[in-house]
Amino acid sequence: MIRSLFFRASKGANLRGFSGNSTSLLRPRQLHCRRSYSSEHQLDNEGRPPIRRVKLKLQTPDQLPMKDRSHGLIISADVAMAVANGSPVVALESTIYTHGFPYPQNVDLALDLEATVRTLGGIPATIGVVDGVIRVGLTREEIITLASAAGKPETMKVSRRDIPYIVGMGLSGKKLHGGTTVAATMMIARQAGIRVFGTGGLGGVHRGGQDSMDISADLTELGRTRVAVVSSGCKSFLDIPRTLEYLETQGVTVCTFADGRTGEVELPAFYSRESGVKSPLVFQTPQQAANMIYAGMILNTQSGMLFANPIPEEYSIPKSEMDVAIDQAVREAAEKGFHGHTNTPFILSRIKQLTEGRSIPANRALIMSNVAIATEIAIELSRIRKYLRDGGDTEPSSNRPTNRGPASRAPGSQYGDSVPSKAGEVRSFQPGKGEIATLPEYQGLVVPPTLMDNIRKVDPRSTGDQMTLPSQVTPPNIEHRGKKNLHEIAYQLQDLIKKRHPYIRNLDRTARRIISTCQPSQPWEYSPLRNRDQLNALVNKFIDMATAAEPSPPASHPADSSSADIVVFGSVAVDLSCDFSPEETPVTTSSPSPVDSPQLHTSNVAAITPSIGGVGHNVAHAVQLVSGELSVRLCSGVGSDLAGKTILDALQEEGLDTTGMMVYGKIIDGEERHFNPRTAQYIATNDRKKDLVLAMADMKIFEDLLFRRRWIASRVKASKWLVVDANFKPNIIDKIVRVTQIRNDHETRIAFEPVSTAKSTRVFSTEINPQPFPNNLFNLTTPNHHELAAMHTAAKENGLFESDRWWKIIDALGIPSTGARDRFVALTSSKLTDEGVPLQSIQLLPFIPTILTKLGSEGVLMTELLKPNDPRLTDPAEAPYILSRCANGSEEIGGVYMRLFSAVEVVQDVVSVNGVGDTFLGVLIAGLARGKKLGKELIDVAQKGAVMTLRSKEAVSPELGVLKAELDDLVDD
């Protein structure tokens, strides 16, 4: 019996990162892939399964068979090509975007999941329904369209039963969006020829399901659809024993990933690594799972497989704690009448509330981990099939242990997962690092991880954002890299030049040609690159030009793989100071006095001075000037415009490490995006006395920046201090901080720069959901008293002072119930106490344990949460500044330290206040990173730096370097 499977890909489909909008479901020309194979799977004379025949041809609609003219299903070209060639493809669902995470966090998650698959060597196939059409391999624009519909009543949660309805409505002219559930995604993935599917949690038998018959369609789909699903078991509020019984009845293989554990392994329960129910079967490596899938293919079993992957240990919520929250949520759901498809969303939402938001990062982490291991399984399956298809010419991976044990996974699966390689060899992917192929024909060629299909070895000279080519390199032959389509190669070549590294700056013309051939506005079949010979010639030209000269990397541009002691994520901008400077005119009767201010509605003579500013830049520059031997990295973004080029050139002249600078334009990370921002600029118009008359600021770029997690992880590696300013949106701040904590195992200290009264509140927004000590996100902040008040108000309005954990810490501080006004007045002043500065600091301490409030001429107020073993608690010299001591025996809290440090100088000859607070923080962080004690001496030095900037026309005084010696003389902590 011969079966045929047809794929259809519109010309606007996603081509390995290049996306376009499909305005018509039936294009004038389409790519169709027919796969014919025998379903009986008999072996040939040499004991091998039959080789699949693949035909690729272009057809116009009138040439298509009638059944292929349907409007219901579109598969992107890269997914269709990958399936036809046997490349590893991972299906991804979309219900988590439409009915799980809110917008825009759902977009961020979707892009991160796809990036994880690509990074590990697979091809993502996000499945969803957009405008009434099922799409396999959503483009970025389609993901945003679908995710932005989250929460709208017309957005459907699409299971198998709903597919005919939503597609039929689309054919009728009613274009609906829908997120596909596990069941629907499995069904569609099977039709598209995709074997592996990564998701969060599986549906199951609801509690009381023996009476209500409330059983998820996911289970029946697993019983009849041959797709392997990787999830963290079923959702923890379900009846797990009955779910396993049901899966057994359906003939579904259920295996749990041991993750380095030995002995009896329990089935995971979504948020928890254990469920109290023993797993029926266990697997140790992705290769073992791939073998099971292939065995099912050979035996022609029609049921699916469930591979349960436990949540990463650091995100796991104890089962006992989850059981309490789940029982209450399930009980409330029953009391309020939530049944059927409304039951799960209500329970998940209630669990989020009952766990004080801890379930959200846990949910995200387990999805990322599941997708990562699903990709590894897909890669192994692809190797096995290729090995058997090619007659054993390429040896598949052996049954080696995977590098995914508890220790290796602690930083998070997306940061240190192994990627299968040749037999007996393990390669470990580290984001941001370039790698050298070990095969002879590629020896010495350093390329991004996405281009590698062989064993990898880190090259100390380069990173994934750079390309280092020794003078003697054999030009790569695309045939050796497997059957990759032209756009995939072009995308990867483009990735090499996107950062404008000095080695390949002379490739601009070639780069434009590569990029232009892959624009979605041009059908790829009309591309100038029509065959491999032409592309080989272009690749060879690329390498010839790149190897024409091999200069040494500039000293100020260390490789991305190197670590920086201090990393600053913040704004950078071109500052233009326009000082009104009219020509002198004699005083007359009609003009009794010289004009002091610029005139409106006309041109004015001015002295215009450009400089590089921005809070992040100012802090990083201040740190650099006084840090001595410590390395500093600025992470920010500029547009591909004149102002952006000016900033990059200026940063190089200042000697700042710019490997953290993102240059945004039409092409970002190999993807066309509707994001072509203007570089930030600030223009100040001053009068003759240099007092500000009018200012204009264009800082929108920082509201729209998107930093990928793997990119952040590579920039903050092994850093001692991280500084984040409030110019970014709350979800970006949260991402930067949490990735840093995971990447460096909570060893990096993190400071928050509030920037302004309005932006300072972002750190206490509901999107960040900060947790009290010891799970605090930030260690230190330096607000002025206005910013402190705004932060306090935001925390109060968002209910952060109502959690049990916050009250436990406040109770442990030992402050008398009658209040501490007298102590506040004694330690600060009546004025500051009346303004609420000490009280506001105390109430924010559980979230940020060290707060240095800048008070201008009154100095700096330091409020710090002390641990029980802090030596200041027993030092007689520090006794006057101990506001309170813990009196309830807490093992985490020792007391509160509060001290007002007087201003080192009251400055009369102020030149500019711009950058004063940034300088203070920069000098402070430089001292702390050098191991200096946070006390009067260090704070005085930081204040001196601020005074120097007050007397400078620059945002950071260029004379700041004289403070190096003073920092050297300070006492180490």
Tab-separated table of N, CA and C in Angstrom, residues 750-878:
chain	number	residue	atom	x	y	z
A	750	ILE	N	23.478	42.530	42.173
A	750	ILE	CA	22.716	43.285	41.186
A	750	ILE	C	22.258	44.610	41.784
A	751	ALA	N	22.549	45.698	41.053
A	751	ALA	CA	22.156	47.040	41.479
A	751	ALA	C	21.115	47.597	40.526
A	752	PHE	N	20.184	48.372	41.087
A	752	PHE	CA	19.120	48.986	40.291
A	752	PHE	C	19.271	50.494	40.318
A	753	GLU	N	19.353	51.104	39.135
A	753	GLU	CA	19.417	52.563	39.012
A	753	GLU	C	18.043	53.069	38.601
A	754	PRO	N	17.350	53.832	39.479
A	754	PRO	CA	15.953	54.201	39.224
A	754	PRO	C	15.723	55.135	38.038
A	755	VAL	N	16.715	55.931	37.633
A	755	VAL	CA	16.664	56.828	36.470
A	755	VAL	C	15.806	58.064	36.722
A	756	SER	N	14.525	57.878	37.021
A	756	SER	CA	13.631	59.015	37.227
A	756	SER	C	12.483	58.589	38.129
A	757	THR	N	11.717	59.572	38.583
A	757	THR	CA	10.588	59.260	39.458
A	757	THR	C	9.583	58.346	38.770
A	758	ALA	N	9.277	58.646	37.508
A	758	ALA	CA	8.283	57.851	36.783
A	758	ALA	C	8.772	56.438	36.512
A	759	LYS	N	10.020	56.307	36.111
A	759	LYS	CA	10.536	54.995	35.718
A	759	LYS	C	10.972	54.147	36.908
A	760	SER	N	11.234	54.789	38.040
A	760	SER	CA	11.707	54.038	39.211
A	760	SER	C	10.688	53.009	39.672
A	761	THR	N	9.404	53.238	39.388
A	761	THR	CA	8.348	52.339	39.860
A	761	THR	C	8.335	51.001	39.123
A	762	ARG	N	9.054	50.925	38.010
A	762	ARG	CA	9.003	49.706	37.208
A	762	ARG	C	9.515	48.491	37.962
A	763	VAL	N	10.413	48.703	38.896
A	763	VAL	CA	10.995	47.575	39.615
A	763	VAL	C	9.978	46.905	40.535
A	764	PHE	N	8.884	47.596	40.836
A	764	PHE	CA	7.853	47.031	41.696
A	764	PHE	C	6.546	46.798	40.949
A	765	SER	N	6.627	46.665	39.636
A	765	SER	CA	5.425	46.410	38.853
A	765	SER	C	5.008	44.946	38.989
A	766	THR	N	3.779	44.671	38.636
A	766	THR	CA	3.267	43.301	38.714
A	766	THR	C	3.948	42.388	37.702
A	767	GLU	N	4.522	42.968	36.625
A	767	GLU	CA	5.210	42.142	35.636
A	767	GLU	C	6.486	41.535	36.198
A	768	ILE	N	7.121	42.234	37.121
A	768	ILE	CA	8.350	41.706	37.724
A	768	ILE	C	8.027	40.819	38.918
A	769	ASN	N	7.014	41.191	39.695
A	769	ASN	CA	6.594	40.412	40.865
A	769	ASN	C	7.774	40.116	41.776
A	770	PRO	N	8.423	41.141	42.330
A	770	PRO	CA	9.595	40.930	43.188
A	770	PRO	C	9.242	40.147	44.448
A	771	GLN	N	10.187	39.333	44.893
A	771	GLN	CA	9.980	38.528	46.090
A	771	GLN	C	10.838	39.061	47.235
A	772	PRO	N	10.360	38.917	48.470
A	772	PRO	CA	11.143	39.401	49.613
A	772	PRO	C	12.401	38.569	49.847
A	773	PHE	N	13.312	39.127	50.634
A	773	PHE	CA	14.541	38.464	51.051
A	773	PHE	C	14.214	37.082	51.649
A	774	PRO	N	14.995	36.029	51.354
A	774	PRO	CA	16.268	36.028	50.621
A	774	PRO	C	16.120	35.784	49.120
A	775	ASN	N	14.896	35.850	48.595
A	775	ASN	CA	14.676	35.633	47.165
A	775	ASN	C	14.608	36.953	46.402
A	776	ASN	N	15.227	37.990	46.957
A	776	ASN	CA	15.189	39.315	46.349
A	776	ASN	C	15.938	39.328	45.016
A	777	LEU	N	15.433	40.129	44.080
A	777	LEU	CA	16.062	40.244	42.763
A	777	LEU	C	17.262	41.191	42.791
A	778	PHE	N	17.160	42.262	43.577
A	778	PHE	CA	18.211	43.276	43.610
A	778	PHE	C	18.869	43.316	44.981
A	779	ASN	N	20.157	43.688	44.980
A	779	ASN	CA	20.905	43.793	46.223
A	779	ASN	C	21.066	45.232	46.680
A	780	LEU	N	21.020	46.174	45.720
A	780	LEU	CA	21.328	47.560	46.067
A	780	LEU	C	20.608	48.494	45.108
A	781	THR	N	20.222	49.670	45.615
A	781	THR	CA	19.683	50.714	44.753
A	781	THR	C	20.076	52.065	45.309
A	782	THR	N	20.103	53.090	44.417
A	782	THR	CA	20.544	54.428	44.829
A	782	THR	C	19.537	55.484	44.356
A	783	PRO	N	18.341	55.503	44.903
A	783	PRO	CA	17.357	56.508	44.477
A	783	PRO	C	17.595	57.852	45.168
A	784	ASN	N	17.058	58.936	44.585
A	784	ASN	CA	16.943	60.158	45.368
A	784	ASN	C	15.644	60.067	46.164
A	785	HIS	N	15.366	61.056	46.994
A	785	HIS	CA	14.213	60.886	47.893
A	785	HIS	C	12.887	60.911	47.136
A	786	HIS	N	12.837	61.566	45.968
A	786	HIS	CA	11.621	61.538	45.158
A	786	HIS	C	11.400	60.142	44.559
A	787	GLU	N	12.469	59.572	44.051
A	787	GLU	CA	12.375	58.224	43.471
A	787	GLU	C	12.044	57.195	44.542
A	788	LEU	N	12.622	57.362	45.732
A	788	LEU	CA	12.309	56.450	46.834
A	788	LEU	C	10.819	56.483	47.153
A	789	ALA	N	10.248	57.668	47.217
A	789	ALA	CA	8.816	57.793	47.520
A	789	ALA	C	7.971	57.148	46.434
A	790	ALA	N	8.378	57.320	45.179
A	790	ALA	CA	7.623	56.715	44.072
A	790	ALA	C	7.699	55.198	44.117
A	791	MET	N	8.870	54.659	44.418
A	791	MET	CA	9.046	53.211	44.525
A	791	MET	C	8.191	52.661	45.669
A	792	HIS	N	8.174	53.372	46.775
A	792	HIS	CA	7.388	52.935	47.930
A	792	HIS	C	5.897	52.914	47.588
A	793	THR	N	5.430	53.946	46.903
A	793	THR	CA	4.012	54.016	46.520
A	793	THR	C	3.645	52.865	45.582
A	794	ALA	N	4.525	52.580	44.607
A	794	ALA	CA	4.254	51.494	43.658
A	794	ALA	C	4.176	50.153	44.373
A	795	ALA	N	5.109	49.917	45.292
A	795	ALA	CA	5.094	48.651	46.033
A	795	ALA	C	3.810	48.517	46.852
A	796	LYS	N	3.401	49.596	47.453
A	796	LYS	CA	2.186	49.565	48.274
A	796	LYS	C	0.946	49.334	47.424
A	797	GLU	N	0.831	50.061	46.315
A	797	GLU	CA	-0.346	49.935	45.455
A	797	GLU	C	-0.457	48.559	44.820
A	798	ASN	N	0.662	47.898	44.594
A	798	ASN	CA	0.648	46.573	43.975
A	798	ASN	C	0.570	45.449	45.000
A	799	GLY	N	0.311	45.806	46.250
A	799	GLY	CA	0.057	44.805	47.281
A	799	GLY	C	1.267	44.070	47.789
A	800	LEU	N	2.468	44.627	47.576
A	800	LEU	CA	3.673	43.922	47.998
A	800	LEU	C	3.888	43.973	49.506
A	801	PHE	N	3.195	44.890	50.186
A	801	PHE	CA	3.323	44.977	51.637
A	801	PHE	C	2.256	44.149	52.350
A	802	GLU	N	1.611	43.258	51.630
A	802	GLU	CA	0.541	42.464	52.222
A	802	GLU	C	0.859	40.975	52.295
A	803	SER	N	1.969	40.553	51.708
A	803	SER	CA	2.281	39.120	51.697
A	803	SER	C	2.765	38.671	53.070
A	804	ASP	N	2.554	37.418	53.378
A	804	ASP	CA	2.998	36.859	54.653
A	804	ASP	C	4.510	36.927	54.789
A	805	ARG	N	5.214	36.688	53.690
A	805	ARG	CA	6.679	36.690	53.735
A	805	ARG	C	7.207	38.080	54.094
A	806	TRP	N	6.599	39.119	53.533
A	806	TRP	CA	7.031	40.485	53.852
A	806	TRP	C	6.805	40.781	55.336
A	807	TRP	N	5.657	40.374	55.873
A	807	TRP	CA	5.368	40.625	57.283
A	807	TRP	C	6.331	39.867	58.188
A	808	LYS	N	6.703	38.656	57.794
A	808	LYS	CA	7.653	37.887	58.614
A	808	LYS	C	8.984	38.611	58.727
A	809	ILE	N	9.431	39.204	57.618
A	809	ILE	CA	10.707	39.925	57.645
A	809	ILE	C	10.571	41.196	58.482
A	810	ILE	N	9.492	41.937	58.299
A	810	ILE	CA	9.282	43.153	59.075
A	810	ILE	C	9.234	42.833	60.570
A	811	ASP	N	8.544	41.743	60.925
A	811	ASP	CA	8.495	41.341	62.334
A	811	ASP	C	9.874	40.976	62.855
A	812	ALA	N	10.701	40.355	61.982
A	812	ALA	CA	12.037	39.926	62.416
A	812	ALA	C	12.994	41.088	62.598
A	813	LEU	N	12.665	42.270	62.058
A	813	LEU	CA	13.585	43.407	62.183
A	813	LEU	C	13.711	43.896	63.621
A	814	GLY	N	12.730	43.589	64.451
A	814	GLY	CA	12.810	43.976	65.855
A	814	GLY	C	12.435	45.417	66.131
A	815	ILE	N	11.735	46.073	65.220
A	815	ILE	CA	11.296	47.453	65.434
A	815	ILE	C	10.098	47.444	66.382
A	816	PRO	N	10.105	48.247	67.424
A	816	PRO	CA	8.997	48.231	68.408
A	816	PRO	C	7.661	48.506	67.748
A	817	SER	N	6.620	47.904	68.278
A	817	SER	CA	5.273	48.107	67.742
A	817	SER	C	4.811	49.543	67.926
A	818	THR	N	5.412	50.246	68.891
A	818	THR	CA	5.053	51.642	69.118
A	818	THR	C	5.681	52.571	68.092
A	819	GLY	N	6.533	52.012	67.205
A	819	GLY	CA	7.165	52.833	66.185
A	819	GLY	C	8.601	53.157	66.534
A	820	ALA	N	9.285	53.823	65.616
A	820	ALA	CA	10.698	54.133	65.831
A	820	ALA	C	10.991	55.582	65.463
A	821	ARG	N	10.021	56.468	65.652
A	821	ARG	CA	10.223	57.860	65.237
A	821	ARG	C	11.419	58.490	65.938
A	822	ASP	N	11.531	58.275	67.239
A	822	ASP	CA	12.643	58.876	67.966
A	822	ASP	C	13.985	58.395	67.410
A	823	ARG	N	14.077	57.104	67.091
A	823	ARG	CA	15.319	56.581	66.529
A	823	ARG	C	15.543	57.127	65.125
A	824	PHE	N	14.467	57.273	64.351
A	824	PHE	CA	14.595	57.844	63.010
A	824	PHE	C	15.152	59.266	63.085
A	825	VAL	N	14.608	60.068	64.009
A	825	VAL	CA	15.057	61.453	64.153
A	825	VAL	C	16.508	61.492	64.595
A	826	ALA	N	16.869	60.608	65.537
A	826	ALA	CA	18.242	60.600	66.040
A	826	ALA	C	19.236	60.194	64.957
A	827	LEU	N	18.847	59.260	64.098
A	827	LEU	CA	19.764	58.764	63.072
A	827	LEU	C	19.754	59.615	61.809
A	828	THR	N	18.671	60.361	61.569
A	828	THR	CA	18.604	61.175	60.349
A	828	THR	C	18.335	62.630	60.742
A	829	SER	N	17.099	63.047	60.678
A	829	SER	CA	16.708	64.397	61.086
A	829	SER	C	15.193	64.439	61.165
A	830	SER	N	14.683	65.467	61.811
A	830	SER	CA	13.226	65.625	61.899
A	830	SER	C	12.635	65.838	60.518
A	831	LYS	N	13.316	66.607	59.686
A	831	LYS	CA	12.818	66.898	58.341
A	831	LYS	C	12.688	65.618	57.528
A	832	LEU	N	13.728	64.801	57.504
A	832	LEU	CA	13.689	63.565	56.738
A	832	LEU	C	12.657	62.599	57.308
A	833	THR	N	12.538	62.570	58.632
A	833	THR	CA	11.549	61.686	59.250
A	833	THR	C	10.139	62.113	58.888
A	834	ASP	N	9.894	63.419	58.913
A	834	ASP	CA	8.567	63.914	58.545
A	834	ASP	C	8.249	63.632	57.083
A	835	GLU	N	9.272	63.647	56.247
A	835	GLU	CA	9.063	63.345	54.835
A	835	GLU	C	8.886	61.849	54.583
A	836	GLY	N	9.150	61.039	55.589
A	836	GLY	CA	8.931	59.595	55.480
A	836	GLY	C	10.071	58.816	54.880
A	837	VAL	N	11.241	59.445	54.718
A	837	VAL	CA	12.361	58.767	54.065
A	837	VAL	C	12.816	57.527	54.840
A	838	PRO	N	13.063	57.612	56.161
A	838	PRO	CA	13.493	56.394	56.876
A	838	PRO	C	12.456	55.280	56.829
A	839	LEU	N	11.192	55.612	57.034
A	839	LEU	CA	10.140	54.591	57.041
A	839	LEU	C	10.001	53.936	55.668
A	840	GLN	N	10.040	54.730	54.620
A	840	GLN	CA	9.937	54.171	53.272
A	840	GLN	C	11.093	53.211	52.995
A	841	SER	N	12.283	53.573	53.426
A	841	SER	CA	13.447	52.706	53.235
A	841	SER	C	13.272	51.382	53.967
A	842	ILE	N	12.791	51.451	55.202
A	842	ILE	CA	12.596	50.238	55.996
A	842	ILE	C	11.607	49.301	55.312
A	843	GLN	N	10.511	49.844	54.823
A	843	GLN	CA	9.479	48.994	54.230
A	843	GLN	C	9.908	48.398	52.883
A	844	LEU	N	10.871	49.018	52.229
A	844	LEU	CA	11.373	48.472	50.960
A	844	LEU	C	12.551	47.522	51.158
A	845	LEU	N	13.140	47.510	52.345
A	845	LEU	CA	14.310	46.666	52.603
A	845	LEU	C	14.101	45.187	52.292
A	846	PRO	N	12.944	44.596	52.598
A	846	PRO	CA	12.780	43.178	52.278
A	846	PRO	C	12.966	42.864	50.793
A	847	PHE	N	12.770	43.858	49.924
A	847	PHE	CA	12.911	43.634	48.488
A	847	PHE	C	14.286	44.049	47.967
A	848	ILE	N	14.871	45.083	48.552
A	848	ILE	CA	16.215	45.542	48.173
A	848	ILE	C	16.971	45.771	49.475
A	849	PRO	N	17.827	44.852	49.891
A	849	PRO	CA	18.419	44.891	51.239
A	849	PRO	C	19.364	46.052	51.516
A	850	THR	N	19.847	46.751	50.493
A	850	THR	CA	20.702	47.909	50.720
A	850	THR	C	20.177	49.074	49.897
A	851	ILE	N	19.770	50.149	50.582
A	851	ILE	CA	19.231	51.328	49.905
A	851	ILE	C	20.055	52.539	50.305
A	852	LEU	N	20.648	53.184	49.310
A	852	LEU	CA	21.415	54.404	49.523
A	852	LEU	C	20.610	55.553	48.908
A	853	THR	N	19.980	56.342	49.762
A	853	THR	CA	19.123	57.422	49.292
A	853	THR	C	19.944	58.700	49.177
A	854	LYS	N	20.008	59.256	47.954
A	854	LYS	CA	20.766	60.484	47.695
A	854	LYS	C	19.916	61.683	48.088
A	855	LEU	N	20.480	62.514	48.991
A	855	LEU	CA	19.702	63.620	49.569
A	855	LEU	C	20.299	64.981	49.237
A	856	GLY	N	21.094	65.075	48.188
A	856	GLY	CA	21.673	66.352	47.781
A	856	GLY	C	22.627	66.892	48.822
A	857	SER	N	22.391	68.113	49.243
A	857	SER	CA	23.287	68.758	50.209
A	857	SER	C	23.224	68.123	51.592
A	858	GLU	N	22.201	67.296	51.830
A	858	GLU	CA	22.087	66.623	53.128
A	858	GLU	C	22.877	65.330	53.184
A	859	GLY	N	23.421	64.891	52.063
A	859	GLY	CA	24.271	63.709	52.067
A	859	GLY	C	23.587	62.473	51.520
A	860	VAL	N	23.941	61.323	52.102
A	860	VAL	CA	23.431	60.030	51.644
A	860	VAL	C	22.968	59.227	52.856
A	861	LEU	N	21.734	58.718	52.799
A	861	LEU	CA	21.212	57.886	53.884
A	861	LEU	C	21.355	56.423	53.474
A	862	MET	N	22.086	55.676	54.273
A	862	MET	CA	22.285	54.243	54.024
A	862	MET	C	21.385	53.440	54.957
A	863	THR	N	20.542	52.604	54.379
A	863	THR	CA	19.672	51.707	55.145
A	863	THR	C	19.940	50.295	54.655
A	864	GLU	N	20.308	49.408	55.573
A	864	GLU	CA	20.742	48.076	55.151
A	864	GLU	C	20.163	47.000	56.059
A	865	LEU	N	19.745	45.923	55.432
A	865	LEU	CA	19.254	44.754	56.155
A	865	LEU	C	20.463	43.892	56.522
A	866	LEU	N	20.667	43.662	57.816
A	866	LEU	CA	21.834	42.914	58.287
A	866	LEU	C	21.485	41.449	58.504
A	867	LYS	N	22.438	40.590	58.178
A	867	LYS	CA	22.276	39.172	58.480
A	867	LYS	C	22.763	38.909	59.906
A	868	PRO	N	22.381	37.773	60.488
A	868	PRO	CA	22.738	37.522	61.902
A	868	PRO	C	24.238	37.539	62.190
A	869	ASN	N	25.063	37.172	61.208
A	869	ASN	CA	26.504	37.109	61.441
A	869	ASN	C	27.233	38.374	61.025
A	870	ASP	N	26.520	39.474	60.751
A	870	ASP	CA	27.176	40.712	60.336
A	870	ASP	C	27.998	41.266	61.500
A	871	PRO	N	29.297	41.559	61.298
A	871	PRO	CA	30.151	42.029	62.405
A	871	PRO	C	29.720	43.367	62.987
A	872	ARG	N	28.972	44.161	62.246
A	872	ARG	CA	28.537	45.457	62.770
A	872	ARG	C	27.586	45.306	63.953
A	873	LEU	N	26.939	44.171	64.048
A	873	LEU	CA	26.019	43.952	65.170
A	873	LEU	C	26.750	43.851	66.503
A	874	THR	N	28.032	43.512	66.459
A	874	THR	CA	28.814	43.360	67.697
A	874	THR	C	29.950	44.368	67.806
A	875	ASP	N	30.077	45.289	66.838
A	875	ASP	CA	31.146	46.288	66.841
A	875	ASP	C	30.669	47.516	67.613
A	876	PRO	N	31.332	47.863	68.728
A	876	PRO	CA	30.900	49.026	69.517
A	876	PRO	C	30.889	50.316	68.712
A	877	ALA	N	31.813	50.445	67.739
A	877	ALA	CA	31.881	51.675	66.949
A	877	ALA	C	30.654	51.835	66.049
A	878	GLU	N	30.016	50.728	65.700
A	878	GLU	CA	28.849	50.778	64.817
A	878	GLU	C	27.534	50.773	65.588
